[in-house]
Amino acid sequence: MLNIEIDGKELEVEHGSTIIDAADKAGIAIPRFCYHPKLSVAANCRMCLVQVEKFNKPLPACATPVADGMRIFTRSKSAIEAQKSVMEFLLINHPLDCPICDQGGECDLQDIAVAYGTSGSRYTEEKRVVFNKNIGPLVSTDMTRCIQCTRCVRFLKEVGGMMELGMVGRGEHAEITAYVDKSVNSELSGNIIDLCPVGALTSKPYRYSARSWELTRRPSIAPHDGLGSHIEVHVKDNKVMRVLPREKESINECWLSDRDRFSYEGLNSPDRLKVPMIKHNGNWVETDWKTALEFAAGQIKDITNEHGAESLGVLVSPNSTMEEGYLAKKLADGLGCGNVDYRLRQTDFRLDGKRLGTPWMGCNIQEIEELDRILIIGSNLRNEHPLLAQRFRKAVANGAELSIISPLDNDPLMDIAHKVIVRPNDMVNVLGQVLKAMSGLQKLSLCLPPTLTQLLSDIKVRPNTQAIAESMAGHGETYDLISPKVGIFLGNMALSDPRFTEMYSMAEAIGGISGAKGGILPAAANSTGMHMLGVMPNSTGMHARAMLEVPRKAYLLVNIEPELDCQHAALAKAAMEKAECVVALTAFKSQALEHADVLLPIAPFTETSGTFMSMEGRVQSFTAVTRPLGECRPAWKVLRVLANTLGLRGFDYETSEQVKDAAFEGEKPSAVVWRSLNNNLKELVEIQINIKQEGLQRIGEVPQYESDPIVRRSTPLQKTKYNIKPMARMCSSQLAELGLSDGDLVSVKQDKGSAVLTVKLDEHVAKGCVRVAAAHEDTIGLGDLMGDITVEKLSPELLKGDAIVPEARA
Amino acid sequence: MVTRKSAVDKTSLHKPVVMTDLKGQTLVTLRTLTEDNPASLETYIKLGGYSALRRIVTEKTKATDIITEVKTSGLRGRGGAGFPTGLKWSFMPRYFDGVKYLVCNSDEGEPGTFKDRDIIRYNPHQLIEGMAIAAYTLGARVGYNYIHGEIWQDYEIFEAALHEAEAAGYLGENILGTNFNFDLYAVHGYGAYICGEETALIESIEGKKGQPRFKPPFPASYGVFGKPTNVNNTESYSSIPWILEHGGQAFADLGVPNSGGTKLFSVSGHVEKPGNYEVKMGTPFSELLELAGGIWKGRKLKAVIPGGPSTPVMPAEAIMAATMDYEGLSKARSSLGAGSMIVMDETTCMVKALHRLSYFFYEESCGQCTPCREGTGWVYRVIDRIVNGKGKMEDLDLLTDVSNNIAGRTICALGEAAATPVLSFIKHFRPEFEYYIQHGKSMVESQ
Amino acid sequence: MLSPQAIEKIDYELTKYPADQRQAAVMSALRIVQTERGWLSKESITEIAQYLRMPEIAAMEVASFYNMYDLSPVGKYKITICTNISCMLRDSDVIVNHLKTKLSVGFNEVTPDGKFCLKEGECMGCCGGAPLMHVNNTEMHEFLTVEKVDAILEELK
């Protein structure tokens, strides 16, 4: 510890702190623009100049490390003169168009100018004008306002992982821009809006819609991925105007993914269902709640009475709250129906009943940064968990070695030490190789169960898997880590794979040998919570997949669009078509719900209270930030009244808190969580490693801006470059083998369904695979996300005069 | 695999035109100028070149002994800052797990400075030898000579000299049959004055914009590619072989106390024979002026900028009384800088001269930090307004104030450099500025 | 596509740097491609960035920072004349005016026949030879007089 003095205040600070760190901790305000604790130090704005004893020039507080005995003056004559002169320089070319600037009222330049500026200007020359740039649908630019602090440049390079903005030109002509006519495509791009200390970068969707002081700010939790990011929802006239991150160092730090930031536009979509509707003679008719609920309850009752409780299937979105999941489960229980599930995009349920607890990510989000060795299996990180990817990026920047086993070779924008890109089916074999290599390395093969040792005996370890194993074991090029901190994580592609059980078992065994932390990276906001509450079939019930394979007479859908949210779109669609009654609790009218019989308008996360449990097991409750739109009601209330109408007992909850208490059986949530989270298996599942599989396999990724009903309706997100029509993407050698070329039209078939798609060359796809995006109307005829698929070239004659050419989506 | 040999044709080692009269000069860094083919390896060796390197590497002279010798020589950084070279060398970490770098700053672009160019084109091997000795002393494995992009023909001469030296065993692996290895490469700028600042130069070597880094950390701990790096000026490195041939004391004795050795003075502007003159430190300005043939056209001296525009301008009386060494010029309230004497005769309009200089700093500001980016443009615009007859008397105080607000508040020294001419021109020639503002035209040109 | 000749030259420059520092060669690569193609189009910069595996915007930062790179066409001969103080003191104005009149162009303009472009340069570090100019960034011409300029222009035709 060092002893210093700032403005006469004696402080003890850590070695290596800068003056600004020390001052911030002591609550001494030093003005700044370019400095940001999460970014590299640029020291370019010079606003934080302070006087330091024994130095004849003022020093930038952000870049000057403290030394023992240092005496610092932030408000001395020399410091203030320096700060005022910098302020004057910053303002000479600033347009001072505050009245029409979106940043007005929350502008660092404006605020600091009040303290350090003068009322008039000595500058009488012409001011600089900089042309605006179009950098995409999310961020709006007014570059004349820019003060060249380069926070945005540094963020995209250091946090986003890709240098998409730069400062071109030099001197007074230097300006921030993307490359020629490119846009900023980072999935974290919205953060540059928050970082910009002036109004140069503002939110395009929010632009000119409100003044910051008109907004009411309410805390909430982001509902699109398992991170549980803290958000602040800004509301005006009962309408969500924008969403900003709420600082939470251990979760989202001060960042937010674009999905969480801009999805709110979906809340205001014209698709919103505002009143209950019943289908009458094939036509949708608006009705009142009472009628709708009685109709729904009557139908469910009639069908279950006639065909038994098992004729009902309950499908719950993993983005629904714990309260909603709990009540859905309880309602099914009340009816004696065991068919409940939230695992809509899973196909392999062999581990059911074999787990010791609720699977989770196996460590804290923050811990990722400290890992030395990381293995990621079957995940397109940036697509699935955009902000979590950033934590991995930090780990790699800190020196961690990242290994990837995946059917997709997408750039995670961080250095990859080792990777094996293979067909999903072969991933199991690759994992077997890693396991075998590891057991060999550590001479611990005896510790593996004999069955596993036997399974591995035929496996030949290849150099690249050997390299991964050595990395996991801590072996290094120049020096070895004796006890590396290892993390092993399975992503969405693994979770959706028909051989998930094998992948999971292998990963668990590798983890056991390497002492790894880790687990699964579940996709949705409340996947882990749903599992913990047991929103899953009972021992005799059917899981999500079975409920569709063997269609039910009736379905109760909570917050889903079946063809878009389920693993097997075609099965989902057929099952809904066939069902006698589909009761859908939904916030949106939807083409995907055309086979429903009753639509019950529920409140999205902004209009209801509830609780999510994140992938790291954090239970976070939130309250409604606006009143429900129209006649929408919180889904927990709808489920409660539906249960009441069904005549079920024990549904007397008045508040969502009561539901939550019931879900946790009155215990402290953390106690329940502590007891429940466990990635271990009770017993080894029978697995096969080497299965030969000849045909093509589909990689049915869910694009991040198609992941749930709200996101799918956010116009700005839909306008980003990520919103591309599903295509049949293959690598060049695969195309050559099939005699196809980029731009050809093909018919892709899975099971009985098919889709006509354009062929796209994509070298990121493993040989033997076709990457066809899911959760899109063009591919709802297809089957499993990860499964067999065939591709057939369509002859031009066949296409002539036919309307099957897919239209390009603007 | 591309070999180093393929890229440059050796024939570009052309015979240069010697432009200055050698009489009255003391040649250290330009010692080959006495010969017909000064840039060739043959010439350099004939004059005793590479003997110091040979002795050091074969005798395995201790690094500390070499540093002591350099300290004794009183050699101070010839790029303008005048920092003692021996002291700088002692900052390089002795033990480092990885490659250390050596960088030569040949990016002279401060108006009036053109001395390094002559070393590169007339005596490249002395620079190469100096760098090799430095590399040996500091444990640097790789070196770069960063050459001003505008002097392309000279860049090619230097690159050819590198190949020549490597072929002869003075560079590369196992230098002169020892286990000393040092790879030296030529790299170039492409039109940015700021790259003469050592950290901007390092950024440029790394393939980035030449924006200076905030210091600390200094290059000795965080330089090229983040590795310990020693940066010296061309003339500094070129002095090293002579120092080790003749001893530090002999070099020191060439000059005056605190200013050891000789110095290359670039004399430009209103003299009869502009060019480089290598003279002993402490030589009176009047002698130097004489070597350069005196003021041209028989006119009278008005002022001199003694070390490039970043040093304060000196009126005739002051400079005529000064000696050319660090202390001599500092006593005269200016500074030796890089020894770039810009000589102005009585017909020079100081307002217009400042106008041009302020445009230079405005144009060359890198744009990174606020006071320089905004301030240099402000200063230029005000002076431009004055030159266009729209000046106001209060502009002079404004210029002084704005310049003072730039100086000392920027990341690098360009802030001071930009402020210095404004402050010193107005200080010494204020009546000329006032006249211009009052009459809307130049006092000198009106006479 | 970068020409094989350009690639050979860039590869030579790459030998100067550690293998993981390909970006370091961007200064040379931009020069090499500019010399070959006359100027640096955005396509050229993209190709260079891809070859050096660096972000395009970082290559653009460099290309736009150093003023000997030309981001728009400059004709067959780019004449850059220094007007800085030492040259100004030795009447570079006279040379500038002569060039402007003779070529009928102003600074940063290209003659209609696409042959010449006139640029104002900053200090080239050769002030002893003032006034001076260089042609296409490489050929330095010092101690200029009106007659000498005429002779040089004649040779370039």
PDB file of C-alpha atoms in Angstrom, chain A residues 529-736:
ATOM      1  CA  GLY A 529     -34.574 -21.998 -13.147  1.00  0.00           C
ATOM      2  CA  MET A 530     -37.054 -24.114 -15.041  1.00  0.00           C
ATOM      3  CA  HIS A 531     -34.914 -27.165 -14.489  1.00  0.00           C
ATOM      4  CA  MET A 532     -34.542 -26.464 -10.814  1.00  0.00           C
ATOM      5  CA  LEU A 533     -38.309 -26.097 -10.400  1.00  0.00           C
ATOM      6  CA  GLY A 534     -38.790 -29.320 -12.290  1.00  0.00           C
ATOM      7  CA  VAL A 535     -40.812 -27.884 -15.142  1.00  0.00           C
ATOM      8  CA  MET A 536     -40.239 -31.211 -16.805  1.00  0.00           C
ATOM      9  CA  PRO A 537     -42.180 -34.412 -17.269  1.00  0.00           C
ATOM     10  CA  ASN A 538     -42.676 -36.658 -14.293  1.00  0.00           C
ATOM     11  CA  SER A 539     -41.527 -40.233 -14.507  1.00  0.00           C
ATOM     12  CA  THR A 540     -44.444 -41.238 -16.678  1.00  0.00           C
ATOM     13  CA  GLY A 541     -44.820 -38.001 -18.560  1.00  0.00           C
ATOM     14  CA  MET A 542     -43.617 -37.055 -21.982  1.00  0.00           C
ATOM     15  CA  HIS A 543     -40.795 -34.667 -22.687  1.00  0.00           C
ATOM     16  CA  ALA A 544     -41.088 -31.811 -25.149  1.00  0.00           C
ATOM     17  CA  ARG A 545     -40.011 -33.883 -28.096  1.00  0.00           C
ATOM     18  CA  ALA A 546     -42.279 -36.826 -27.328  1.00  0.00           C
ATOM     19  CA  MET A 547     -45.277 -34.548 -26.897  1.00  0.00           C
ATOM     20  CA  LEU A 548     -44.832 -33.519 -30.515  1.00  0.00           C
ATOM     21  CA  GLU A 549     -43.825 -36.890 -31.921  1.00  0.00           C
ATOM     22  CA  VAL A 550     -46.887 -38.495 -30.439  1.00  0.00           C
ATOM     23  CA  PRO A 551     -49.293 -35.625 -30.828  1.00  0.00           C
ATOM     24  CA  ARG A 552     -51.514 -34.656 -27.959  1.00  0.00           C
ATOM     25  CA  LYS A 553     -55.151 -33.814 -28.250  1.00  0.00           C
ATOM     26  CA  ALA A 554     -54.666 -30.563 -26.445  1.00  0.00           C
ATOM     27  CA  TYR A 555     -51.774 -28.220 -25.804  1.00  0.00           C
ATOM     28  CA  LEU A 556     -51.224 -25.456 -23.381  1.00  0.00           C
ATOM     29  CA  LEU A 557     -48.516 -23.176 -24.753  1.00  0.00           C
ATOM     30  CA  VAL A 558     -46.865 -20.646 -22.489  1.00  0.00           C
ATOM     31  CA  ASN A 559     -45.099 -17.856 -24.325  1.00  0.00           C
ATOM     32  CA  ILE A 560     -44.002 -19.805 -27.389  1.00  0.00           C
ATOM     33  CA  GLU A 561     -44.401 -19.893 -31.126  1.00  0.00           C
ATOM     34  CA  PRO A 562     -44.225 -23.658 -31.649  1.00  0.00           C
ATOM     35  CA  GLU A 563     -42.692 -23.875 -35.123  1.00  0.00           C
ATOM     36  CA  LEU A 564     -40.093 -21.285 -34.297  1.00  0.00           C
ATOM     37  CA  ASP A 565     -39.243 -22.216 -30.732  1.00  0.00           C
ATOM     38  CA  CYS A 566     -39.188 -26.012 -30.941  1.00  0.00           C
ATOM     39  CA  GLN A 567     -36.424 -28.358 -31.948  1.00  0.00           C
ATOM     40  CA  HIS A 568     -38.412 -29.940 -34.752  1.00  0.00           C
ATOM     41  CA  ALA A 569     -40.375 -27.278 -36.555  1.00  0.00           C
ATOM     42  CA  ALA A 570     -42.281 -29.627 -38.828  1.00  0.00           C
ATOM     43  CA  LEU A 571     -43.336 -31.902 -35.976  1.00  0.00           C
ATOM     44  CA  ALA A 572     -44.420 -28.914 -33.930  1.00  0.00           C
ATOM     45  CA  LYS A 573     -46.457 -27.546 -36.750  1.00  0.00           C
ATOM     46  CA  ALA A 574     -48.111 -30.900 -37.493  1.00  0.00           C
ATOM     47  CA  ALA A 575     -48.886 -31.520 -33.839  1.00  0.00           C
ATOM     48  CA  MET A 576     -50.585 -28.149 -33.483  1.00  0.00           C
ATOM     49  CA  GLU A 577     -52.541 -28.708 -36.661  1.00  0.00           C
ATOM     50  CA  LYS A 578     -53.760 -32.072 -35.454  1.00  0.00           C
ATOM     51  CA  ALA A 579     -54.636 -31.073 -31.924  1.00  0.00           C
ATOM     52  CA  GLU A 580     -58.259 -30.583 -31.008  1.00  0.00           C
ATOM     53  CA  CYS A 581     -57.468 -27.651 -28.868  1.00  0.00           C
ATOM     54  CA  VAL A 582     -54.481 -25.395 -28.478  1.00  0.00           C
ATOM     55  CA  VAL A 583     -54.553 -22.820 -25.721  1.00  0.00           C
ATOM     56  CA  ALA A 584     -51.794 -20.274 -26.198  1.00  0.00           C
ATOM     57  CA  LEU A 585     -50.672 -17.777 -23.624  1.00  0.00           C
ATOM     58  CA  THR A 586     -48.926 -15.290 -25.806  1.00  0.00           C
ATOM     59  CA  ALA A 587     -47.919 -11.669 -26.033  1.00  0.00           C
ATOM     60  CA  PHE A 588     -48.171 -11.672 -29.787  1.00  0.00           C
ATOM     61  CA  LYS A 589     -50.478 -12.574 -32.581  1.00  0.00           C
ATOM     62  CA  SER A 590     -48.528 -14.945 -34.725  1.00  0.00           C
ATOM     63  CA  GLN A 591     -48.629 -16.914 -37.911  1.00  0.00           C
ATOM     64  CA  ALA A 592     -47.101 -19.687 -35.846  1.00  0.00           C
ATOM     65  CA  LEU A 593     -50.225 -19.764 -33.701  1.00  0.00           C
ATOM     66  CA  GLU A 594     -52.722 -20.047 -36.542  1.00  0.00           C
ATOM     67  CA  HIS A 595     -53.689 -23.516 -35.349  1.00  0.00           C
ATOM     68  CA  ALA A 596     -54.414 -22.349 -31.860  1.00  0.00           C
ATOM     69  CA  ASP A 597     -57.955 -22.140 -30.608  1.00  0.00           C
ATOM     70  CA  VAL A 598     -57.628 -19.580 -27.864  1.00  0.00           C
ATOM     71  CA  LEU A 599     -55.114 -16.778 -27.584  1.00  0.00           C
ATOM     72  CA  LEU A 600     -54.700 -15.374 -24.105  1.00  0.00           C
ATOM     73  CA  PRO A 601     -52.808 -12.058 -24.124  1.00  0.00           C
ATOM     74  CA  ILE A 602     -49.996 -12.156 -21.595  1.00  0.00           C
ATOM     75  CA  ALA A 603     -47.635  -9.477 -20.451  1.00  0.00           C
ATOM     76  CA  PRO A 604     -44.043  -9.589 -21.606  1.00  0.00           C
ATOM     77  CA  PHE A 605     -41.311  -9.132 -18.999  1.00  0.00           C
ATOM     78  CA  THR A 606     -41.702  -5.379 -18.865  1.00  0.00           C
ATOM     79  CA  GLU A 607     -45.334  -5.590 -17.872  1.00  0.00           C
ATOM     80  CA  THR A 608     -45.169  -8.235 -15.192  1.00  0.00           C
ATOM     81  CA  SER A 609     -43.256  -9.059 -12.080  1.00  0.00           C
ATOM     82  CA  GLY A 610     -41.345 -12.294 -11.949  1.00  0.00           C
ATOM     83  CA  THR A 611     -38.097 -14.071 -11.380  1.00  0.00           C
ATOM     84  CA  PHE A 612     -35.369 -15.482 -13.609  1.00  0.00           C
ATOM     85  CA  MET A 613     -32.592 -17.757 -12.547  1.00  0.00           C
ATOM     86  CA  SER A 614     -29.456 -17.284 -14.546  1.00  0.00           C
ATOM     87  CA  MET A 615     -27.007 -19.879 -15.823  1.00  0.00           C
ATOM     88  CA  GLU A 616     -24.805 -19.205 -12.817  1.00  0.00           C
ATOM     89  CA  GLY A 617     -27.729 -19.902 -10.492  1.00  0.00           C
ATOM     90  CA  ARG A 618     -28.528 -16.352  -9.544  1.00  0.00           C
ATOM     91  CA  VAL A 619     -32.176 -15.861  -8.651  1.00  0.00           C
ATOM     92  CA  GLN A 620     -33.231 -12.360  -9.684  1.00  0.00           C
ATOM     93  CA  SER A 621     -36.706 -10.939  -9.317  1.00  0.00           C
ATOM     94  CA  PHE A 622     -38.025  -7.903 -11.103  1.00  0.00           C
ATOM     95  CA  THR A 623     -41.170  -5.866 -11.150  1.00  0.00           C
ATOM     96  CA  ALA A 624     -43.251  -4.533 -13.984  1.00  0.00           C
ATOM     97  CA  VAL A 625     -41.920  -1.332 -15.482  1.00  0.00           C
ATOM     98  CA  THR A 626     -45.117  -0.425 -17.307  1.00  0.00           C
ATOM     99  CA  ARG A 627     -48.772  -1.296 -17.028  1.00  0.00           C
ATOM    100  CA  PRO A 628     -49.832  -4.192 -19.248  1.00  0.00           C
ATOM    101  CA  LEU A 629     -50.829  -3.193 -22.731  1.00  0.00           C
ATOM    102  CA  GLY A 630     -54.526  -3.375 -23.498  1.00  0.00           C
ATOM    103  CA  GLU A 631     -56.061  -6.294 -21.675  1.00  0.00           C
ATOM    104  CA  CYS A 632     -52.840  -8.199 -21.324  1.00  0.00           C
ATOM    105  CA  ARG A 633     -52.318  -9.845 -17.974  1.00  0.00           C
ATOM    106  CA  PRO A 634     -49.221 -11.267 -16.360  1.00  0.00           C
ATOM    107  CA  ALA A 635     -48.947 -14.912 -17.348  1.00  0.00           C
ATOM    108  CA  TRP A 636     -48.760 -16.049 -13.727  1.00  0.00           C
ATOM    109  CA  LYS A 637     -52.160 -14.479 -13.140  1.00  0.00           C
ATOM    110  CA  VAL A 638     -53.578 -16.031 -16.281  1.00  0.00           C
ATOM    111  CA  LEU A 639     -52.335 -19.454 -15.209  1.00  0.00           C
ATOM    112  CA  ARG A 640     -53.736 -18.927 -11.753  1.00  0.00           C
ATOM    113  CA  VAL A 641     -57.188 -17.974 -13.044  1.00  0.00           C
ATOM    114  CA  LEU A 642     -57.087 -20.731 -15.628  1.00  0.00           C
ATOM    115  CA  ALA A 643     -56.362 -23.189 -12.832  1.00  0.00           C
ATOM    116  CA  ASN A 644     -59.175 -21.673 -10.807  1.00  0.00           C
ATOM    117  CA  THR A 645     -61.491 -21.974 -13.763  1.00  0.00           C
ATOM    118  CA  LEU A 646     -60.394 -25.568 -14.179  1.00  0.00           C
ATOM    119  CA  GLY A 647     -61.491 -26.032 -10.595  1.00  0.00           C
ATOM    120  CA  LEU A 648     -58.030 -26.867  -9.337  1.00  0.00           C
ATOM    121  CA  ARG A 649     -57.144 -26.252  -5.726  1.00  0.00           C
ATOM    122  CA  GLY A 650     -54.260 -24.350  -4.284  1.00  0.00           C
ATOM    123  CA  PHE A 651     -54.157 -21.498  -6.765  1.00  0.00           C
ATOM    124  CA  ASP A 652     -54.943 -18.613  -4.478  1.00  0.00           C
ATOM    125  CA  TYR A 653     -51.900 -16.476  -5.066  1.00  0.00           C
ATOM    126  CA  GLU A 654     -52.409 -12.758  -4.839  1.00  0.00           C
ATOM    127  CA  THR A 655     -48.969 -11.692  -5.849  1.00  0.00           C
ATOM    128  CA  SER A 656     -46.110 -13.075  -7.830  1.00  0.00           C
ATOM    129  CA  GLU A 657     -44.049 -12.990  -4.631  1.00  0.00           C
ATOM    130  CA  GLN A 658     -46.425 -15.534  -3.152  1.00  0.00           C
ATOM    131  CA  VAL A 659     -45.912 -17.727  -6.175  1.00  0.00           C
ATOM    132  CA  LYS A 660     -42.176 -17.373  -5.826  1.00  0.00           C
ATOM    133  CA  ASP A 661     -42.363 -18.282  -2.141  1.00  0.00           C
ATOM    134  CA  ALA A 662     -44.351 -21.332  -3.017  1.00  0.00           C
ATOM    135  CA  ALA A 663     -41.896 -22.289  -5.733  1.00  0.00           C
ATOM    136  CA  PHE A 664     -39.080 -22.143  -3.198  1.00  0.00           C
ATOM    137  CA  GLU A 665     -41.268 -23.735  -0.564  1.00  0.00           C
ATOM    138  CA  GLY A 666     -40.733 -20.767   1.704  1.00  0.00           C
ATOM    139  CA  GLU A 667     -36.983 -21.248   1.758  1.00  0.00           C
ATOM    140  CA  LYS A 668     -34.403 -18.685   0.954  1.00  0.00           C
ATOM    141  CA  PRO A 669     -33.795 -19.025  -2.803  1.00  0.00           C
ATOM    142  CA  SER A 670     -30.047 -19.195  -2.349  1.00  0.00           C
ATOM    143  CA  ALA A 671     -30.409 -22.178  -0.027  1.00  0.00           C
ATOM    144  CA  VAL A 672     -32.459 -24.022  -2.608  1.00  0.00           C
ATOM    145  CA  VAL A 673     -30.033 -23.076  -5.343  1.00  0.00           C
ATOM    146  CA  TRP A 674     -27.043 -24.208  -3.349  1.00  0.00           C
ATOM    147  CA  ARG A 675     -28.642 -27.557  -2.782  1.00  0.00           C
ATOM    148  CA  SER A 676     -29.844 -27.988  -6.334  1.00  0.00           C
ATOM    149  CA  LEU A 677     -27.059 -27.020  -8.684  1.00  0.00           C
ATOM    150  CA  ASN A 678     -25.062 -30.065  -9.587  1.00  0.00           C
ATOM    151  CA  ASN A 679     -23.657 -31.153 -12.904  1.00  0.00           C
ATOM    152  CA  ASN A 680     -22.762 -34.665 -11.841  1.00  0.00           C
ATOM    153  CA  LEU A 681     -24.528 -37.749 -13.026  1.00  0.00           C
ATOM    154  CA  LYS A 682     -25.757 -40.398 -10.650  1.00  0.00           C
ATOM    155  CA  GLU A 683     -24.499 -43.133 -12.838  1.00  0.00           C
ATOM    156  CA  LEU A 684     -22.677 -43.586 -16.074  1.00  0.00           C
ATOM    157  CA  VAL A 685     -25.051 -43.676 -18.961  1.00  0.00           C
ATOM    158  CA  GLU A 686     -24.548 -46.276 -21.586  1.00  0.00           C
ATOM    159  CA  ILE A 687     -22.896 -44.550 -24.461  1.00  0.00           C
ATOM    160  CA  GLN A 688     -21.415 -45.361 -27.793  1.00  0.00           C
ATOM    161  CA  ILE A 689     -18.526 -43.397 -29.071  1.00  0.00           C
ATOM    162  CA  ASN A 690     -17.790 -44.389 -32.604  1.00  0.00           C
ATOM    163  CA  ILE A 691     -20.923 -44.320 -34.625  1.00  0.00           C
ATOM    164  CA  LYS A 692     -20.369 -44.139 -38.320  1.00  0.00           C
ATOM    165  CA  GLN A 693     -22.721 -41.732 -39.923  1.00  0.00           C
ATOM    166  CA  GLU A 694     -22.478 -41.216 -43.630  1.00  0.00           C
ATOM    167  CA  GLY A 695     -25.011 -38.674 -44.802  1.00  0.00           C
ATOM    168  CA  LEU A 696     -25.076 -34.931 -44.417  1.00  0.00           C
ATOM    169  CA  GLN A 697     -25.884 -33.413 -41.067  1.00  0.00           C
ATOM    170  CA  ARG A 698     -27.779 -30.227 -40.444  1.00  0.00           C
ATOM    171  CA  ILE A 699     -26.451 -27.514 -38.206  1.00  0.00           C
ATOM    172  CA  GLY A 700     -29.642 -25.777 -37.264  1.00  0.00           C
ATOM    173  CA  GLU A 701     -28.437 -22.759 -35.458  1.00  0.00           C
ATOM    174  CA  VAL A 702     -30.928 -20.300 -34.023  1.00  0.00           C
ATOM    175  CA  PRO A 703     -29.742 -16.844 -35.140  1.00  0.00           C
ATOM    176  CA  GLN A 704     -29.483 -14.550 -32.153  1.00  0.00           C
ATOM    177  CA  TYR A 705     -32.111 -12.131 -33.384  1.00  0.00           C
ATOM    178  CA  GLU A 706     -34.585 -14.979 -33.965  1.00  0.00           C
ATOM    179  CA  SER A 707     -34.256 -16.522 -30.553  1.00  0.00           C
ATOM    180  CA  ASP A 708     -37.609 -15.634 -29.003  1.00  0.00           C
ATOM    181  CA  PRO A 709     -40.897 -13.933 -29.858  1.00  0.00           C
ATOM    182  CA  ILE A 710     -39.869 -10.462 -28.617  1.00  0.00           C
ATOM    183  CA  VAL A 711     -36.527 -10.395 -30.408  1.00  0.00           C
ATOM    184  CA  ARG A 712     -38.134 -11.617 -33.620  1.00  0.00           C
ATOM    185  CA  ARG A 713     -40.255  -8.496 -33.608  1.00  0.00           C
ATOM    186  CA  SER A 714     -37.607  -5.909 -32.923  1.00  0.00           C
ATOM    187  CA  THR A 715     -37.359  -3.993 -36.182  1.00  0.00           C
ATOM    188  CA  PRO A 716     -33.892  -2.503 -35.592  1.00  0.00           C
ATOM    189  CA  LEU A 717     -32.441  -5.914 -34.725  1.00  0.00           C
ATOM    190  CA  GLN A 718     -34.113  -7.389 -37.761  1.00  0.00           C
ATOM    191  CA  LYS A 719     -32.414  -4.745 -39.876  1.00  0.00           C
ATOM    192  CA  THR A 720     -28.921  -5.757 -38.777  1.00  0.00           C
ATOM    193  CA  LYS A 721     -26.695  -7.867 -40.965  1.00  0.00           C
ATOM    194  CA  TYR A 722     -27.374 -10.829 -38.691  1.00  0.00           C
ATOM    195  CA  ASN A 723     -30.858 -11.011 -40.074  1.00  0.00           C
ATOM    196  CA  ILE A 724     -30.134 -12.985 -43.156  1.00  0.00           C
ATOM    197  CA  LYS A 725     -32.501 -15.431 -44.742  1.00  0.00           C
ATOM    198  CA  PRO A 726     -31.736 -19.041 -43.986  1.00  0.00           C
ATOM    199  CA  MET A 727     -29.556 -20.495 -46.685  1.00  0.00           C
ATOM    200  CA  ALA A 728     -27.962 -23.870 -47.283  1.00  0.00           C
ATOM    201  CA  ARG A 729     -24.444 -23.039 -46.193  1.00  0.00           C
ATOM    202  CA  MET A 730     -21.631 -25.430 -46.945  1.00  0.00           C
ATOM    203  CA  CYS A 731     -17.898 -25.353 -47.289  1.00  0.00           C
ATOM    204  CA  SER A 732     -16.282 -25.403 -50.705  1.00  0.00           C
ATOM    205  CA  SER A 733     -15.231 -29.049 -50.646  1.00  0.00           C
ATOM    206  CA  GLN A 734     -18.758 -30.035 -49.716  1.00  0.00           C
ATOM    207  CA  LEU A 735     -20.165 -27.942 -52.529  1.00  0.00           C
ATOM    208  CA  ALA A 736     -17.731 -29.537 -54.933  1.00  0.00           C
TER     209      ALA A 736
END
